[in-house]
């Protein structure tokens, strides 16, 4: 399958993960992938991705099986070559829009597309949209997480870790303070890093924190779908998360089998204590989550899901 991606100029996690997944598939000969922009960030394996100019990408469009345009929140996709794709009836038949924004509504007209990929796909909206071609496409797990086995219980000296940009959500600020107090009262070790101005840790520091934690906490940011949820699984910790029932997630990690979901601080506290005091339960959930992640939630798995979903409309 030949895929042309008019990637946005700036950085966004959804477009970055999409580029990594398709690039890795191209290296194994599954697809022929032409991409106009890359940002090597957050451990993405795109440093050897050879990008093409937009003019060259446009020359590949007539022979492409799938053309992709994207937005991580701005309206730049309405201009330039992405705008040309949207206005060309011959391209619309094979056009995919990747919406990586935090918004719950649709930001592009699905009737001008073969398929609309929606990161923040909420069940209440998905059930009422009159269009048939919107598919959920949540964040995934970067491929570097699968390069080597993750440390087990004995090597994780921190019971609970939470690192987050608090400026996107007051909930994160409140949760950070609550976790610190809860862990102190119950004799648990913890690392809490919440900043309201910027990311509280460098990527390298963040990795170190998560790789030595038994439990990683995740809660909503500007959107319900958060990279932190998926990264926690990738780093080999058990994710304890705010309830995600309102999100449509294909192959969703199941309660008490792959992840822990909580709808109150009281429940979260009970779950954290149970995990940190029981190695067998922790190991079972962690290992189940790792198996599910490698099958269904890596960037490569996400890319394959896009290809299979696209075949519905080809």
mmCIF file of N, CA and C in Angstrom, residues 185-256:
data_model
loop_
_atom_site.group_PDB
_atom_site.id
_atom_site.type_symbol
_atom_site.label_atom_id
_atom_site.label_comp_id
_atom_site.label_asym_id
_atom_site.label_seq_id
_atom_site.Cartn_x
_atom_site.Cartn_y
_atom_site.Cartn_z
ATOM 1 N N UNK A 185 1.064 9.469 54.520
ATOM 2 C CA UNK A 185 0.255 8.927 55.611
ATOM 3 C C UNK A 185 0.319 7.410 55.681
ATOM 4 N N UNK A 186 0.567 6.747 54.530
ATOM 5 C CA UNK A 186 0.497 5.287 54.477
ATOM 6 C C UNK A 186 1.850 4.615 54.275
ATOM 7 N N UNK A 187 2.925 5.383 54.433
ATOM 8 C CA UNK A 187 4.252 4.795 54.388
ATOM 9 C C UNK A 187 4.706 4.321 53.020
ATOM 10 N N UNK A 188 4.195 4.923 51.959
ATOM 11 C CA UNK A 188 4.593 4.554 50.611
ATOM 12 C C UNK A 188 5.640 5.538 50.088
ATOM 13 N N UNK A 189 6.572 5.035 49.337
ATOM 14 C CA UNK A 189 7.540 5.917 48.692
ATOM 15 C C UNK A 189 6.914 6.505 47.433
ATOM 16 N N UNK A 190 7.312 7.729 47.104
ATOM 17 C CA UNK A 190 6.658 8.383 45.969
ATOM 18 C C UNK A 190 7.585 9.398 45.317
ATOM 19 N N UNK A 191 7.281 9.691 44.059
ATOM 20 C CA UNK A 191 7.916 10.782 43.321
ATOM 21 C C UNK A 191 6.808 11.547 42.616
ATOM 22 N N UNK A 192 6.572 12.768 43.048
ATOM 23 C CA UNK A 192 5.511 13.604 42.494
ATOM 24 C C UNK A 192 6.149 14.844 41.871
ATOM 25 N N UNK A 193 5.891 15.048 40.589
ATOM 26 C CA UNK A 193 6.446 16.197 39.879
ATOM 27 C C UNK A 193 5.326 16.820 39.045
ATOM 28 N N UNK A 194 4.787 17.924 39.515
ATOM 29 C CA UNK A 194 3.732 18.636 38.799
ATOM 30 C C UNK A 194 4.136 20.102 38.684
ATOM 31 N N UNK A 195 4.147 20.600 37.454
ATOM 32 C CA UNK A 195 4.493 22.000 37.215
ATOM 33 C C UNK A 195 3.370 22.668 36.443
ATOM 34 N N UNK A 196 3.063 23.901 36.812
ATOM 35 C CA UNK A 196 2.004 24.633 36.125
ATOM 36 C C UNK A 196 2.515 25.440 34.937
ATOM 37 N N UNK A 197 3.828 25.549 34.804
ATOM 38 C CA UNK A 197 4.402 26.401 33.770
ATOM 39 C C UNK A 197 4.947 25.626 32.578
ATOM 40 N N UNK A 198 5.440 24.422 32.820
ATOM 41 C CA UNK A 198 6.074 23.648 31.756
ATOM 42 C C UNK A 198 6.125 22.193 32.202
ATOM 43 N N UNK A 199 6.665 21.317 31.324
ATOM 44 C CA UNK A 199 6.867 19.939 31.744
ATOM 45 C C UNK A 199 7.828 19.931 32.928
ATOM 46 N N UNK A 200 7.505 19.212 34.005
ATOM 47 C CA UNK A 200 8.308 19.301 35.233
ATOM 48 C C UNK A 200 9.650 18.585 35.153
ATOM 49 N N UNK A 201 9.813 17.690 34.174
ATOM 50 C CA UNK A 201 11.038 16.911 34.047
ATOM 51 C C UNK A 201 11.476 16.869 32.587
ATOM 52 N N UNK A 202 12.756 16.679 32.375
ATOM 53 C CA UNK A 202 13.222 16.394 31.024
ATOM 54 C C UNK A 202 12.760 14.988 30.641
ATOM 55 N N UNK A 203 12.821 14.658 29.364
ATOM 56 C CA UNK A 203 12.412 13.328 28.929
ATOM 57 C C UNK A 203 13.261 12.264 29.607
ATOM 58 N N UNK A 204 14.556 12.510 29.724
ATOM 59 C CA UNK A 204 15.454 11.545 30.360
ATOM 60 C C UNK A 204 15.097 11.355 31.838
ATOM 61 N N UNK A 205 14.816 12.456 32.535
ATOM 62 C CA UNK A 205 14.431 12.358 33.946
ATOM 63 C C UNK A 205 13.097 11.640 34.105
ATOM 64 N N UNK A 206 12.170 11.940 33.210
ATOM 65 C CA UNK A 206 10.855 11.307 33.256
ATOM 66 C C UNK A 206 10.977 9.794 33.099
ATOM 67 N N UNK A 207 11.805 9.363 32.151
ATOM 68 C CA UNK A 207 12.013 7.930 31.954
ATOM 69 C C UNK A 207 12.558 7.281 33.222
ATOM 70 N N UNK A 208 13.533 7.918 33.830
ATOM 71 C CA UNK A 208 14.143 7.366 35.040
ATOM 72 C C UNK A 208 13.117 7.219 36.158
ATOM 73 N N UNK A 209 12.277 8.228 36.318
ATOM 74 C CA UNK A 209 11.244 8.182 37.359
ATOM 75 C C UNK A 209 10.275 7.033 37.109
ATOM 76 N N UNK A 210 9.799 6.908 35.873
ATOM 77 C CA UNK A 210 8.787 5.903 35.572
ATOM 78 C C UNK A 210 9.351 4.483 35.590
ATOM 79 N N UNK A 211 10.605 4.336 35.229
ATOM 80 C CA UNK A 211 11.201 2.996 35.178
ATOM 81 C C UNK A 211 11.508 2.429 36.556
ATOM 82 N N UNK A 212 11.484 3.268 37.598
ATOM 83 C CA UNK A 212 11.702 2.749 38.953
ATOM 84 C C UNK A 212 10.416 2.767 39.786
ATOM 85 N N UNK A 213 9.271 3.015 39.153
ATOM 86 C CA UNK A 213 7.995 3.078 39.874
ATOM 87 C C UNK A 213 7.191 1.794 39.696
ATOM 88 N N UNK A 214 6.549 1.362 40.759
ATOM 89 C CA UNK A 214 5.621 0.230 40.669
ATOM 90 C C UNK A 214 4.288 0.685 40.069
ATOM 91 N N UNK A 215 3.816 1.846 40.507
ATOM 92 C CA UNK A 215 2.509 2.366 40.082
ATOM 93 C C UNK A 215 2.693 3.750 39.475
ATOM 94 N N UNK A 216 2.070 3.959 38.328
ATOM 95 C CA UNK A 216 2.064 5.274 37.708
ATOM 96 C C UNK A 216 0.647 5.810 37.663
ATOM 97 N N UNK A 217 0.463 7.037 38.091
ATOM 98 C CA UNK A 217 -0.861 7.655 38.134
ATOM 99 C C UNK A 217 -1.111 8.430 36.850
ATOM 100 N N UNK A 218 -2.326 8.324 36.344
ATOM 101 C CA UNK A 218 -2.719 9.074 35.150
ATOM 102 C C UNK A 218 -4.087 9.697 35.370
ATOM 103 N N UNK A 219 -4.227 10.938 34.943
ATOM 104 C CA UNK A 219 -5.539 11.576 34.956
ATOM 105 C C UNK A 219 -5.657 12.497 33.760
ATOM 106 N N UNK A 220 -6.829 13.013 33.534
ATOM 107 C CA UNK A 220 -7.115 13.808 32.354
ATOM 108 C C UNK A 220 -6.277 15.078 32.321
ATOM 109 N N UNK A 221 -5.986 15.523 31.102
ATOM 110 C CA UNK A 221 -5.363 16.824 30.904
ATOM 111 C C UNK A 221 -6.362 17.712 30.192
ATOM 112 N N UNK A 222 -5.929 18.331 29.086
ATOM 113 C CA UNK A 222 -6.868 19.116 28.290
ATOM 114 C C UNK A 222 -7.910 18.209 27.637
ATOM 115 N N UNK A 223 -7.525 16.959 27.393
ATOM 116 C CA UNK A 223 -8.449 15.950 26.875
ATOM 117 C C UNK A 223 -8.470 14.752 27.808
ATOM 118 N N UNK A 224 -9.375 13.829 27.543
ATOM 119 C CA UNK A 224 -9.458 12.622 28.365
ATOM 120 C C UNK A 224 -8.365 11.627 27.998
ATOM 121 N N UNK A 225 -8.058 11.545 26.698
ATOM 122 C CA UNK A 225 -6.993 10.661 26.240
ATOM 123 C C UNK A 225 -5.653 11.329 26.522
ATOM 124 N N UNK A 226 -4.823 10.676 27.301
ATOM 125 C CA UNK A 226 -3.547 11.271 27.679
ATOM 126 C C UNK A 226 -2.413 10.301 27.412
ATOM 127 N N UNK A 227 -1.312 10.821 26.907
ATOM 128 C CA UNK A 227 -0.157 9.990 26.602
ATOM 129 C C UNK A 227 0.369 9.295 27.857
ATOM 130 N N UNK A 228 0.199 9.934 29.001
ATOM 131 C CA UNK A 228 0.710 9.389 30.262
ATOM 132 C C UNK A 228 0.117 8.015 30.565
ATOM 133 N N UNK A 229 -1.136 7.808 30.243
ATOM 134 C CA UNK A 229 -1.774 6.504 30.470
ATOM 135 C C UNK A 229 -1.019 5.412 29.726
ATOM 136 N N UNK A 230 -0.757 5.666 28.445
ATOM 137 C CA UNK A 230 -0.108 4.654 27.607
ATOM 138 C C UNK A 230 1.362 4.505 27.962
ATOM 139 N N UNK A 231 2.016 5.603 28.265
ATOM 140 C CA UNK A 231 3.436 5.550 28.618
ATOM 141 C C UNK A 231 3.668 4.750 29.895
ATOM 142 N N UNK A 232 2.780 4.876 30.850
ATOM 143 C CA UNK A 232 2.946 4.150 32.105
ATOM 144 C C UNK A 232 3.009 2.652 31.855
ATOM 145 N N UNK A 233 2.115 2.166 30.997
ATOM 146 C CA UNK A 233 2.151 0.755 30.613
ATOM 147 C C UNK A 233 3.467 0.442 29.903
ATOM 148 N N UNK A 234 3.873 1.334 29.007
ATOM 149 C CA UNK A 234 5.105 1.120 28.262
ATOM 150 C C UNK A 234 6.327 1.053 29.151
ATOM 151 N N UNK A 235 6.346 1.829 30.235
ATOM 152 C CA UNK A 235 7.491 1.841 31.144
ATOM 153 C C UNK A 235 7.479 0.666 32.118
ATOM 154 N N UNK A 236 6.437 -0.155 32.076
ATOM 155 C CA UNK A 236 6.401 -1.357 32.900
ATOM 156 C C UNK A 236 5.815 -1.176 34.276
ATOM 157 N N UNK A 237 5.198 -0.031 34.543
ATOM 158 C CA UNK A 237 4.477 0.166 35.799
ATOM 159 C C UNK A 237 3.014 -0.207 35.586
ATOM 160 N N UNK A 238 2.290 -0.361 36.675
ATOM 161 C CA UNK A 238 0.844 -0.554 36.569
ATOM 162 C C UNK A 238 0.192 0.819 36.580
ATOM 163 N N UNK A 239 -0.685 1.071 35.612
ATOM 164 C CA UNK A 239 -1.319 2.377 35.523
ATOM 165 C C UNK A 239 -2.587 2.407 36.379
ATOM 166 N N UNK A 240 -2.657 3.412 37.239
ATOM 167 C CA UNK A 240 -3.866 3.693 38.015
ATOM 168 C C UNK A 240 -4.403 5.004 37.475
ATOM 169 N N UNK A 241 -5.583 4.936 36.875
ATOM 170 C CA UNK A 241 -6.066 6.055 36.066
ATOM 171 C C UNK A 241 -7.441 6.535 36.482
ATOM 172 N N UNK A 242 -7.685 7.805 36.207
ATOM 173 C CA UNK A 242 -9.052 8.311 36.268
ATOM 174 C C UNK A 242 -9.900 7.519 35.279
ATOM 175 N N UNK A 243 -11.166 7.410 35.551
ATOM 176 C CA UNK A 243 -12.086 6.617 34.735
ATOM 177 C C UNK A 243 -12.076 7.088 33.282
ATOM 178 N N UNK A 244 -11.965 6.144 32.338
ATOM 179 C CA UNK A 244 -11.967 6.477 30.911
ATOM 180 C C UNK A 244 -13.190 5.914 30.188
ATOM 181 N N UNK A 245 -14.288 5.708 30.916
ATOM 182 C CA UNK A 245 -15.490 5.151 30.316
ATOM 183 C C UNK A 245 -16.060 6.029 29.200
ATOM 184 N N UNK A 246 -15.772 7.321 29.233
ATOM 185 C CA UNK A 246 -16.333 8.223 28.228
ATOM 186 C C UNK A 246 -15.555 8.204 26.909
ATOM 187 N N UNK A 247 -14.424 7.485 26.879
ATOM 188 C CA UNK A 247 -13.631 7.410 25.660
ATOM 189 C C UNK A 247 -13.889 6.101 24.920
ATOM 190 N N UNK A 248 -13.915 6.185 23.592
ATOM 191 C CA UNK A 248 -13.979 4.978 22.761
ATOM 192 C C UNK A 248 -12.538 4.564 22.469
ATOM 193 N N UNK A 249 -12.135 3.413 22.981
ATOM 194 C CA UNK A 249 -10.768 2.913 22.821
ATOM 195 C C UNK A 249 -10.831 1.483 22.297
ATOM 196 N N UNK A 250 -10.426 1.246 21.061
ATOM 197 C CA UNK A 250 -10.382 -0.135 20.572
ATOM 198 C C UNK A 250 -9.408 -0.974 21.395
ATOM 199 N N UNK A 251 -9.782 -2.202 21.708
ATOM 200 C CA UNK A 251 -8.927 -3.098 22.507
ATOM 201 C C UNK A 251 -8.553 -2.441 23.840
ATOM 202 N N UNK A 252 -9.520 -1.817 24.452
ATOM 203 C CA UNK A 252 -9.277 -1.057 25.674
ATOM 204 C C UNK A 252 -8.708 -1.932 26.785
ATOM 205 N N UNK A 253 -7.667 -1.474 27.492
ATOM 206 C CA UNK A 253 -7.193 -2.186 28.678
ATOM 207 C C UNK A 253 -8.326 -2.336 29.692
ATOM 208 N N UNK A 254 -8.515 -3.558 30.175
ATOM 209 C CA UNK A 254 -9.663 -3.858 31.017
ATOM 210 C C UNK A 254 -9.363 -3.633 32.499
ATOM 211 N N UNK A 255 -10.410 -3.264 33.212
ATOM 212 C CA UNK A 255 -10.315 -3.018 34.649
ATOM 213 C C UNK A 255 -9.819 -4.265 35.386
ATOM 214 N N UNK A 256 -8.797 -4.087 36.212
ATOM 215 C CA UNK A 256 -8.201 -5.112 37.063
ATOM 216 C C UNK A 256 -7.471 -6.211 36.293
#
